[in-house]
XYZ file of C-alpha atoms in Angstrom:
650
model
C 235.684 61.960 106.879
C 233.804 58.865 106.938
C 231.259 60.324 109.185
C 230.786 63.280 106.912
C 230.315 61.034 103.891
C 227.858 59.038 105.724
C 226.167 62.129 106.745
C 226.237 63.425 103.233
C 224.790 60.269 101.897
C 222.151 60.422 104.417
C 221.447 63.905 103.506
C 221.375 63.079 99.806
C 219.136 60.158 100.312
C 216.837 62.254 102.293
C 216.471 64.785 99.451
C 215.573 62.206 96.852
C 213.057 60.567 99.129
C 211.515 63.889 99.824
C 210.774 64.676 96.106
C 209.187 61.319 95.543
C 207.015 61.853 98.554
C 205.911 65.258 97.279
C 204.929 63.806 93.876
C 202.957 61.122 95.565
C 201.246 63.560 97.786
C 200.473 65.792 94.775
C 198.872 62.897 92.816
C 196.858 61.930 95.801
C 195.599 65.474 96.193
C 194.298 65.710 92.586
C 192.577 62.381 92.858
C 191.236 63.290 96.235
C 189.812 66.494 94.852
C 188.147 64.698 91.959
C 186.797 62.086 94.265
C 185.652 64.763 96.594
C 183.965 66.551 93.702
C 182.258 63.403 92.584
C 181.189 62.525 96.080
C 179.932 66.018 96.791
C 178.013 66.267 93.512
C 174.188 66.047 93.924
C 173.414 63.877 90.961
C 169.767 63.646 91.933
C 169.266 67.359 91.118
C 171.511 67.513 88.038
C 169.120 66.997 85.123
C 171.871 66.835 82.484
C 173.741 64.083 84.319
C 170.517 62.171 84.897
C 169.567 62.434 81.207
C 173.060 61.293 80.167
C 173.002 58.320 82.486
C 169.508 57.483 81.288
C 170.677 57.515 77.648
C 173.756 55.466 78.564
C 171.593 52.795 80.136
C 170.013 52.049 76.746
C 173.201 50.733 75.096
C 175.560 50.044 78.058
C 173.722 47.110 79.414
C 176.598 45.097 80.920
C 179.139 46.611 83.272
C 182.301 44.575 82.562
C 185.908 45.355 82.010
C 185.602 44.621 78.345
C 182.685 46.841 77.811
C 184.157 49.654 79.906
C 187.278 49.545 77.725
C 185.222 50.241 74.548
C 182.769 52.593 76.183
C 184.520 55.780 75.045
C 184.673 54.626 71.418
C 181.020 53.622 71.495
C 180.047 57.013 72.804
C 182.034 58.829 70.139
C 180.586 56.591 67.415
C 177.060 57.282 68.541
C 177.788 61.034 68.709
C 179.122 60.923 65.146
C 175.975 59.078 63.993
C 173.746 61.675 65.615
C 175.596 64.537 63.873
C 175.313 62.777 60.515
C 171.566 62.333 60.998
C 171.250 66.025 61.970
C 173.193 67.038 58.864
C 170.945 64.891 56.683
C 167.717 66.382 58.206
C 169.053 69.931 57.978
C 169.765 69.364 54.282
C 166.038 68.724 53.642
C 165.161 71.867 55.634
C 167.604 73.943 53.654
C 166.151 72.653 50.392
C 162.612 73.629 51.563
C 163.799 77.123 52.494
C 165.350 77.595 49.088
C 162.045 76.643 47.424
C 160.163 79.170 49.612
C 162.737 81.810 48.666
C 162.170 81.114 44.985
C 158.383 81.435 45.396
C 158.716 84.717 47.299
C 160.907 86.092 44.536
C 158.314 85.036 41.973
C 155.509 86.734 43.957
C 157.590 89.893 44.178
C 157.936 90.001 40.421
C 154.183 89.460 39.930
C 153.352 92.183 42.509
C 155.565 94.608 40.675
C 153.730 93.752 37.415
C 150.329 94.280 39.125
C 151.435 97.615 40.587
C 152.524 98.786 37.185
C 149.171 97.662 35.736
C 147.216 99.469 38.530
C 149.172 102.659 37.984
C 148.313 102.457 34.316
C 144.610 101.801 35.131
C 144.475 104.672 37.639
C 145.731 107.057 35.028
C 143.119 105.806 32.590
C 140.149 106.103 35.108
C 141.044 109.563 36.467
C 139.195 111.253 33.641
C 136.237 108.899 34.059
C 136.006 109.747 37.804
C 136.086 113.439 37.067
C 133.306 113.012 34.523
C 131.292 110.940 37.019
C 131.637 113.595 39.749
C 130.511 116.251 37.314
C 127.472 114.162 36.408
C 126.672 113.634 40.115
C 126.756 117.371 40.776
C 124.538 117.981 37.803
C 122.163 115.184 38.947
C 121.955 116.701 42.462
C 121.119 120.101 40.956
C 118.416 118.545 38.787
C 117.056 116.630 41.772
C 116.829 119.820 43.825
C 115.110 121.564 40.955
C 112.716 118.633 40.664
C 111.953 118.736 44.413
C 111.369 122.487 44.261
C 109.115 122.043 41.260
C 107.225 119.185 42.954
C 106.840 121.243 46.144
C 105.592 124.171 44.072
C 103.107 121.970 42.239
C 101.976 120.408 45.517
C 101.585 123.812 47.137
C 100.229 125.945 44.329
C 98.946 123.563 41.627
C 95.874 121.376 41.434
C 96.757 117.716 40.931
C 95.128 116.103 37.919
C 94.597 112.926 39.957
C 92.846 114.855 42.736
C 90.743 116.680 40.166
C 89.711 113.397 38.560
C 88.784 111.842 41.921
C 86.698 114.821 43.012
C 84.803 115.113 39.715
C 84.289 111.447 38.865
C 84.819 109.485 42.062
C 82.456 108.487 44.869
C 83.029 109.730 48.456
C 85.693 107.634 50.144
C 88.761 108.186 52.252
C 90.769 109.001 49.111
C 87.999 111.356 47.972
C 88.075 113.370 51.196
C 91.883 113.326 51.253
C 91.880 114.819 47.741
C 89.393 117.446 48.922
C 91.732 118.296 51.817
C 94.666 118.602 49.388
C 92.673 120.924 47.137
C 91.705 123.063 50.108
C 95.356 123.265 51.182
C 96.351 124.445 47.681
C 93.577 127.018 47.796
C 94.858 128.364 51.127
C 98.433 128.671 49.810
C 97.301 130.430 46.629
C 95.223 132.901 48.602
C 98.161 133.630 50.853
C 100.443 134.057 47.810
C 98.318 136.703 46.090
C 97.293 138.463 49.296
C 100.050 141.123 49.253
C 100.726 141.279 45.494
C 99.370 143.351 42.628
C 97.148 141.005 40.605
C 98.058 142.661 37.279
C 101.828 142.896 37.699
C 102.900 139.348 38.304
C 102.351 136.430 35.955
C 102.602 134.003 38.884
C 99.766 135.840 40.618
C 97.618 135.486 37.521
C 98.412 131.782 37.453
C 97.438 131.485 41.115
C 94.136 133.234 40.404
C 93.379 130.815 37.598
C 94.174 127.936 39.937
C 91.807 129.378 42.566
C 89.018 129.644 40.039
C 89.509 126.043 38.990
C 89.632 124.944 42.639
C 86.301 126.638 43.320
C 84.710 124.829 40.411
C 86.103 121.454 41.463
C 85.187 122.046 45.123
C 81.634 122.935 44.185
C 81.272 119.696 42.223
C 82.848 117.681 45.060
C 80.571 119.184 47.723
C 77.498 118.533 45.585
C 78.526 114.909 45.151
C 79.211 114.664 48.879
C 75.783 116.132 49.668
C 73.969 113.728 47.367
C 75.862 110.734 48.761
C 75.319 111.762 52.405
C 71.641 112.451 51.769
C 71.167 109.012 50.253
C 72.979 107.391 53.175
C 70.948 109.233 55.832
C 67.557 108.599 54.261
C 67.976 104.836 54.660
C 69.944 104.858 57.874
C 69.096 102.536 60.750
C 72.352 102.848 62.631
C 75.893 103.938 61.927
C 77.690 100.883 60.584
C 81.493 100.669 60.338
C 81.701 102.145 56.819
C 79.157 104.861 57.510
C 80.720 105.633 60.859
C 84.006 106.293 59.036
C 82.801 108.285 56.016
C 79.688 110.164 57.153
C 81.570 112.203 59.812
C 84.074 113.210 57.107
C 81.231 114.242 54.814
C 79.575 116.286 57.575
C 82.871 118.009 58.305
C 83.113 119.270 54.682
C 79.399 120.010 54.336
C 79.646 122.318 57.333
C 81.194 124.839 54.951
C 77.778 124.966 53.295
C 75.342 125.460 56.183
C 72.312 124.934 53.929
C 73.579 121.553 52.682
C 74.715 120.616 56.205
C 71.248 121.348 57.627
C 69.509 119.362 54.883
C 71.675 116.295 55.487
C 71.175 116.557 59.248
C 67.400 116.833 58.752
C 67.429 113.716 56.586
C 69.452 111.888 59.247
C 66.993 112.953 61.978
C 64.035 111.918 59.822
C 65.544 108.469 59.252
C 66.315 107.983 62.940
C 62.876 109.350 63.905
C 61.146 106.730 61.771
C 63.413 103.962 63.070
C 62.816 105.021 66.686
C 59.013 104.979 66.315
C 59.167 101.556 64.664
C 61.348 100.222 67.479
C 59.011 101.698 70.104
C 55.955 100.051 68.563
C 57.834 96.738 68.410
C 58.822 97.072 72.078
C 55.167 97.697 72.967
C 53.639 94.870 70.961
C 56.357 92.348 70.068
C 59.087 92.685 72.672
C 62.721 91.846 72.194
C 64.371 89.204 70.093
C 63.055 85.785 71.117
C 60.439 87.408 73.367
C 62.958 88.837 75.836
C 62.156 91.354 77.154
C 58.435 90.726 76.975
C 56.118 93.223 75.231
C 55.460 96.292 77.363
C 51.700 96.177 76.752
C 51.466 92.918 78.687
C 51.670 95.116 81.800
C 48.887 97.490 80.740
C 46.830 96.274 83.720
C 49.460 97.784 86.038
C 49.517 101.510 85.109
C 52.669 102.539 87.062
C 54.719 99.718 85.585
C 53.200 100.175 82.117
C 53.957 103.907 81.983
C 57.300 103.425 83.721
C 58.419 100.808 81.173
C 57.484 103.082 78.257
C 59.317 106.069 79.726
C 62.317 103.937 80.673
C 62.550 102.588 77.117
C 62.545 106.132 75.699
C 65.057 107.240 78.328
C 67.438 104.437 77.309
C 67.219 105.387 73.631
C 68.241 109.024 74.129
C 71.894 108.276 75.130
C 72.179 105.912 72.143
C 70.924 108.576 69.746
C 73.169 111.156 71.371
C 76.163 108.826 70.978
C 75.349 108.327 67.274
C 75.129 112.092 66.789
C 78.419 112.620 68.613
C 79.957 110.061 66.267
C 78.422 111.752 63.233
C 79.642 115.205 64.290
C 82.872 114.109 65.931
C 85.171 116.346 63.857
C 86.471 119.116 66.100
C 86.223 121.645 63.258
C 82.424 121.414 63.346
C 81.170 124.388 65.348
C 78.397 124.291 67.986
C 78.434 120.514 68.164
C 76.669 120.357 71.550
C 73.834 122.654 70.507
C 73.430 120.799 67.206
C 73.258 117.429 68.987
C 70.631 118.681 71.463
C 68.508 120.134 68.687
C 68.790 116.906 66.682
C 67.798 114.795 69.713
C 64.672 116.923 70.029
C 63.875 116.322 66.358
C 64.522 112.565 66.517
C 62.180 112.087 69.504
C 59.247 114.063 68.036
C 57.230 111.250 66.441
C 57.503 108.958 69.446
C 55.350 111.398 71.438
C 52.108 110.505 69.660
C 51.913 106.781 70.631
C 53.172 107.653 74.105
C 50.559 110.392 74.594
C 47.677 108.218 73.405
C 48.442 105.449 75.860
C 49.257 107.616 78.873
C 46.214 109.885 78.396
C 43.948 106.848 78.215
C 45.316 105.616 81.541
C 45.074 109.027 83.229
C 41.486 109.605 82.133
C 40.283 106.155 83.196
C 42.217 105.771 86.455
C 40.296 106.593 89.661
C 42.866 105.716 92.335
C 44.599 108.808 93.772
C 47.611 106.710 94.793
C 48.095 105.328 91.265
C 47.704 108.789 89.743
C 50.208 110.233 92.221
C 52.740 107.554 91.313
C 52.211 108.380 87.655
C 52.842 112.052 88.446
C 56.126 111.171 90.097
C 57.133 108.984 87.143
C 56.332 111.706 84.618
C 58.081 114.348 86.705
C 61.203 112.226 87.185
C 61.599 111.315 83.521
C 60.756 114.851 82.412
C 63.547 116.202 84.614
C 65.997 113.454 83.619
C 65.349 113.614 79.876
C 65.468 117.400 80.059
C 69.205 117.118 80.692
C 69.779 115.381 77.332
C 67.120 117.091 75.189
C 66.655 120.789 74.445
C 64.275 122.842 76.532
C 60.980 123.278 74.695
C 61.394 120.108 72.621
C 58.293 118.146 71.676
C 59.185 115.280 74.018
C 59.663 117.506 77.066
C 56.513 119.505 76.291
C 54.589 116.249 75.931
C 55.818 114.956 79.284
C 55.000 118.257 80.968
C 51.500 118.278 79.475
C 50.959 114.693 80.617
C 52.195 115.625 84.082
C 49.741 118.540 84.206
C 46.912 116.243 83.139
C 47.993 113.714 85.767
C 48.012 116.475 88.419
C 44.547 117.568 87.416
C 43.160 114.032 87.487
C 44.980 113.275 90.741
C 43.573 116.185 92.707
C 40.153 115.529 91.232
C 40.304 111.902 92.388
C 41.849 112.868 95.737
C 39.189 115.448 96.538
C 36.501 112.955 95.569
C 38.006 110.222 97.770
C 38.432 112.551 100.754
C 34.906 113.917 100.375
C 33.414 110.421 100.295
C 35.367 109.362 103.390
C 34.465 112.509 105.314
C 30.798 112.142 104.363
C 30.803 108.616 105.780
C 32.606 109.558 108.997
C 31.102 107.814 112.024
C 30.924 108.826 115.668
C 33.843 108.036 117.989
C 34.147 104.533 119.347
C 33.658 103.888 123.073
C 37.449 103.749 123.490
C 37.670 107.260 121.947
C 40.237 106.038 119.401
C 40.428 107.655 115.922
C 37.502 106.586 113.794
C 37.699 104.611 110.545
C 37.538 107.750 108.383
C 40.641 109.176 110.068
C 42.592 105.939 109.777
C 41.566 105.459 106.156
C 42.598 108.969 105.075
C 45.844 108.778 107.043
C 46.678 105.469 105.362
C 46.053 107.103 101.972
C 48.178 110.112 102.960
C 50.944 107.799 104.194
C 50.995 105.922 100.888
C 51.083 109.206 98.971
C 53.969 110.588 101.028
C 55.880 107.301 100.823
C 55.668 107.254 97.005
C 56.610 110.923 96.535
C 60.054 112.140 95.467
C 61.497 114.391 98.147
C 63.006 117.071 95.909
C 62.909 120.831 96.259
C 60.447 121.333 93.427
C 58.207 118.555 94.826
C 57.838 120.159 98.284
C 55.051 122.617 97.299
C 53.131 119.761 95.682
C 53.489 117.681 98.866
C 52.138 120.540 100.973
C 49.174 120.897 98.623
C 48.465 117.163 98.850
C 48.614 117.285 102.662
C 46.309 120.314 102.765
C 43.851 118.586 100.451
C 43.609 115.606 102.806
C 44.206 117.230 106.182
C 41.862 120.210 106.208
C 38.686 118.224 105.494
C 39.879 115.540 107.911
C 40.385 118.011 110.777
C 37.002 119.591 110.163
C 35.382 116.154 110.102
C 37.075 115.112 113.357
C 35.943 118.246 115.175
C 32.420 118.043 113.786
C 32.065 114.399 114.805
C 33.333 115.112 118.335
C 31.249 118.234 118.891
C 28.159 116.506 120.448
C 30.184 114.615 123.059
C 30.994 115.734 126.618
C 34.002 117.994 127.005
C 36.403 115.370 128.393
C 35.382 112.705 125.885
C 35.663 115.218 123.055
C 39.146 116.342 124.155
C 40.425 112.765 124.526
C 39.062 111.815 121.095
C 40.552 114.922 119.479
C 43.896 114.355 121.216
C 44.005 110.752 119.990
C 43.119 111.830 116.456
C 45.690 114.655 116.435
C 48.346 112.324 117.834
C 47.653 109.788 115.081
C 47.914 112.522 112.426
C 51.138 113.896 113.953
C 52.710 110.435 114.116
C 51.938 109.832 110.449
C 53.276 113.189 109.217
C 56.441 113.068 111.334
C 57.760 110.149 109.274
C 58.227 112.255 106.121
C 60.022 115.353 104.952
C 58.235 118.479 103.819
C 55.577 118.247 106.555
C 57.167 120.657 109.049
C 54.521 123.383 108.753
C 51.668 120.940 109.260
C 53.462 119.310 112.198
C 53.715 122.694 113.914
C 49.994 123.262 113.417
C 49.045 119.795 114.693
C 51.398 120.149 117.661
C 49.611 123.351 118.634
C 46.294 121.502 118.687
C 47.861 118.696 120.733
C 49.281 121.143 123.297
C 45.899 122.827 123.617
C 44.138 119.501 124.280
C 46.821 118.426 126.753
C 46.378 121.703 128.666
C 42.612 121.256 128.716
C 42.763 117.651 129.951
C 45.384 118.576 132.551
C 43.092 121.294 133.886
C 40.096 118.962 133.945
C 42.004 116.199 135.741
C 43.540 118.613 138.258
C 40.148 120.083 139.051
C 38.742 116.644 139.683
C 41.587 115.605 142.024
C 41.513 118.866 143.951
C 37.747 118.602 144.340
C 37.962 114.999 145.589
C 40.693 115.851 148.095
C 38.991 119.064 149.279
C 42.119 121.157 148.686
C 40.374 124.137 147.118
C 38.450 125.280 150.295
C 41.597 124.947 152.398
C 43.679 126.972 149.981
C 40.953 129.638 149.830
C 40.923 129.951 153.641
C 44.724 130.162 153.722
C 44.737 132.885 151.097
C 42.054 134.933 152.938
C 42.956 137.417 155.704
C 41.937 136.469 159.243
C 42.286 138.339 162.561
C 42.487 135.141 164.564
C 45.193 132.499 164.094
C 44.614 130.047 161.315
C 43.956 127.221 163.777
C 40.895 129.136 165.117
C 39.358 129.678 161.676
C 36.355 127.423 161.024
C 37.305 124.630 158.622
C 41.039 124.986 159.449
C 41.119 123.403 162.873
C 43.181 120.320 163.555
C 40.252 117.924 163.123
C 39.442 119.287 159.662
C 43.099 119.040 158.624
C 43.294 115.449 159.879
C 40.289 114.544 157.726
C 42.066 116.160 154.769
C 45.183 114.104 155.495
C 43.089 110.903 155.647
C 41.727 111.655 152.141
C 45.264 112.458 151.005
C 46.592 109.144 152.330
C 43.856 107.275 150.483
C 44.811 109.218 147.345
C 48.482 108.335 147.760
C 47.670 104.656 148.171
C 45.826 104.479 144.821
C 46.014 107.766 142.858
C 44.586 106.139 139.696
C 41.115 106.047 141.289
C 41.126 109.836 141.488
C 42.075 110.306 137.807
C 39.638 110.868 134.942
C 38.209 107.632 133.607
C 38.859 108.796 130.035
C 42.628 109.136 130.599
C 43.107 105.398 130.119
C 41.846 105.807 126.539
C 44.732 108.038 125.549
C 46.769 106.329 122.834
C 50.021 108.058 123.643
C 51.614 106.930 126.900
C 53.833 110.022 126.864
C 50.791 112.312 126.741
C 49.124 110.301 129.477
C 52.261 110.621 131.600
C 52.556 114.329 130.877
C 48.968 115.008 131.948
C 49.533 112.940 135.104
C 52.761 114.742 136.035
C 51.362 118.209 135.411
C 48.164 117.581 137.419
C 50.089 115.929 140.244
C 52.512 118.820 140.207
C 49.657 121.206 140.875
C 48.414 118.978 143.709
C 51.866 118.896 145.296
C 52.181 122.675 144.923
C 48.837 123.156 146.695
C 49.856 120.779 149.468
C 53.130 122.631 149.839
C 51.190 125.882 150.392
C 49.011 124.214 153.058
C 52.051 122.601 154.698
C 53.974 125.873 154.954
C 50.982 127.702 156.387
C 50.314 125.058 159.058
C 53.974 124.903 160.039
C 54.192 128.632 160.718
C 54.104 129.364 164.475
C 51.635 132.223 164.053
C 49.044 129.754 162.735
C 48.602 128.520 166.306
C 48.609 124.763 165.763
C 49.795 122.483 168.524
C 52.169 119.826 167.225
C 51.716 120.717 163.492
C 54.044 117.883 162.476
C 51.597 115.364 163.886
C 48.810 117.016 161.872
C 50.724 117.218 158.605
C 52.272 113.765 158.709
C 54.130 114.033 155.368
C 56.368 116.671 153.866
C 55.840 117.929 150.270
C 59.003 116.074 149.242
C 57.573 112.811 150.521
C 54.345 113.458 148.631
C 56.326 114.027 145.376
C 58.261 110.828 145.958
C 55.115 108.786 146.573
C 53.512 110.184 143.416
C 56.643 109.321 141.389
C 57.250 112.877 140.278
């Protein structure tokens, strides 16, 4: 029993101890978990905890037991203070919101009053708007009617302002604009009544009355325009800015009256004609402003320059006058503008012909030099052709230039024939060197100057041929007459030199082809003659002719047995031939060295030597034939024809 009690007590004690142990373990677990939570918390990343600790550091400055005991109360007190402050601030905000609410309510009431007032006003102005719209529609209808009426008046009625300007005003831009408006109204009225019965429509009758009034006003306006334009043109020197603007307008309207247009144009031409003559006289005697350019008459001692300066001055004025006329008649509605300008240029240049003719005729009648007269012909011909492009055919200026050119031609050929006749009459005999005489050289120099100063145009070619004939025919006759008394060879060399000199001169210029052919024929004839004479002399000196005659004759015996053809005779011939080959110039004509042309001298030499070589070739072939009977013919004829040609440089 005792053991059981003891055991029971032990058991009981064990139960109580076990409960206490469990409670202890349970308390430790809760604390352990909290500690574990605190230890595992990452305070560095917890912003709320950091902010709380930061705020705590401001008032919990000392970490003591006393302060830790009152820490909770301090925190609660501070929290209560913060809430009181928040409540106080929120009270002010609430008061402000209530004031805003009161103002909004007041604005609502005022807006409602304004809306009621606007509704009342809208009702009152509805009738006014309707009345205004009605007035606008009526105003638009009246405006359209006014525009239609204005367009009708502009199209079919004569403006009182335009009528006043055309009847009382002076020509101006407004004047001509009014005239254009009147003409437009006239065109519309004519178109309106074109397809209507004149007696059945009141509007047509009105249009007819308007047309009649327009005709009256237009007549007055054109008369005033004519008088104004006539006054302007009679005193005109040049088209100034104002005239350049208004006169072309006046001419455009005066074209509708050809008689008035022609009268104004005649007055313009008369004014410009007088101004041109005055300017020409000043250019001749006074010169330009300040003496530059110098007066033209200072060069009167030099006829080509004097006449050339006068013609050049006139030539420069024609484009200026043409430009002024183009400006005057620039309106495209003026018909036949080009023909009118040409005719007017002819009229403007009429009076300048008299002073020009007097001076040029005086020069032509007193000048004796053919070269000067020929240069004047070329000047007159050139300017006549050039000015003829800008002036009408048959105008006074062109006729004057053509007449002066004819007079210059007449005086030129008269002076040329006289000069040639004097030179030919004084022609002397050939010089010892058989060169062209002084007469030939003098006339060729004159002909060269004439050809050099001529204008090589198609219409000038016949004149050039006539000039060459006038000089050349007497010259050729003189050359042949002078050479006639001389020996044949001297005469041929002199003629060949003279013909060569003439050919060389003519070959430098165009338009001399026919004369070159004729002169070349004479040269060829003289070359043939001299070639024949020189060949005959060489053949005679070498003794070739008798040998060739014996070879050509028929013989019964071999050629070697014929008298004069034996080996000894042939050797003598070869000795003469060798001497000839050593110095062939000694066998030539003495006159050949006087030939001016080296090519002719060479040609005569080659042709004569060619005949000699051909004759030698005939002799060589005959001797080399076996039937001729020569022993060792190669020893007799020591040179072949080819060697002879080589030695003679053929």
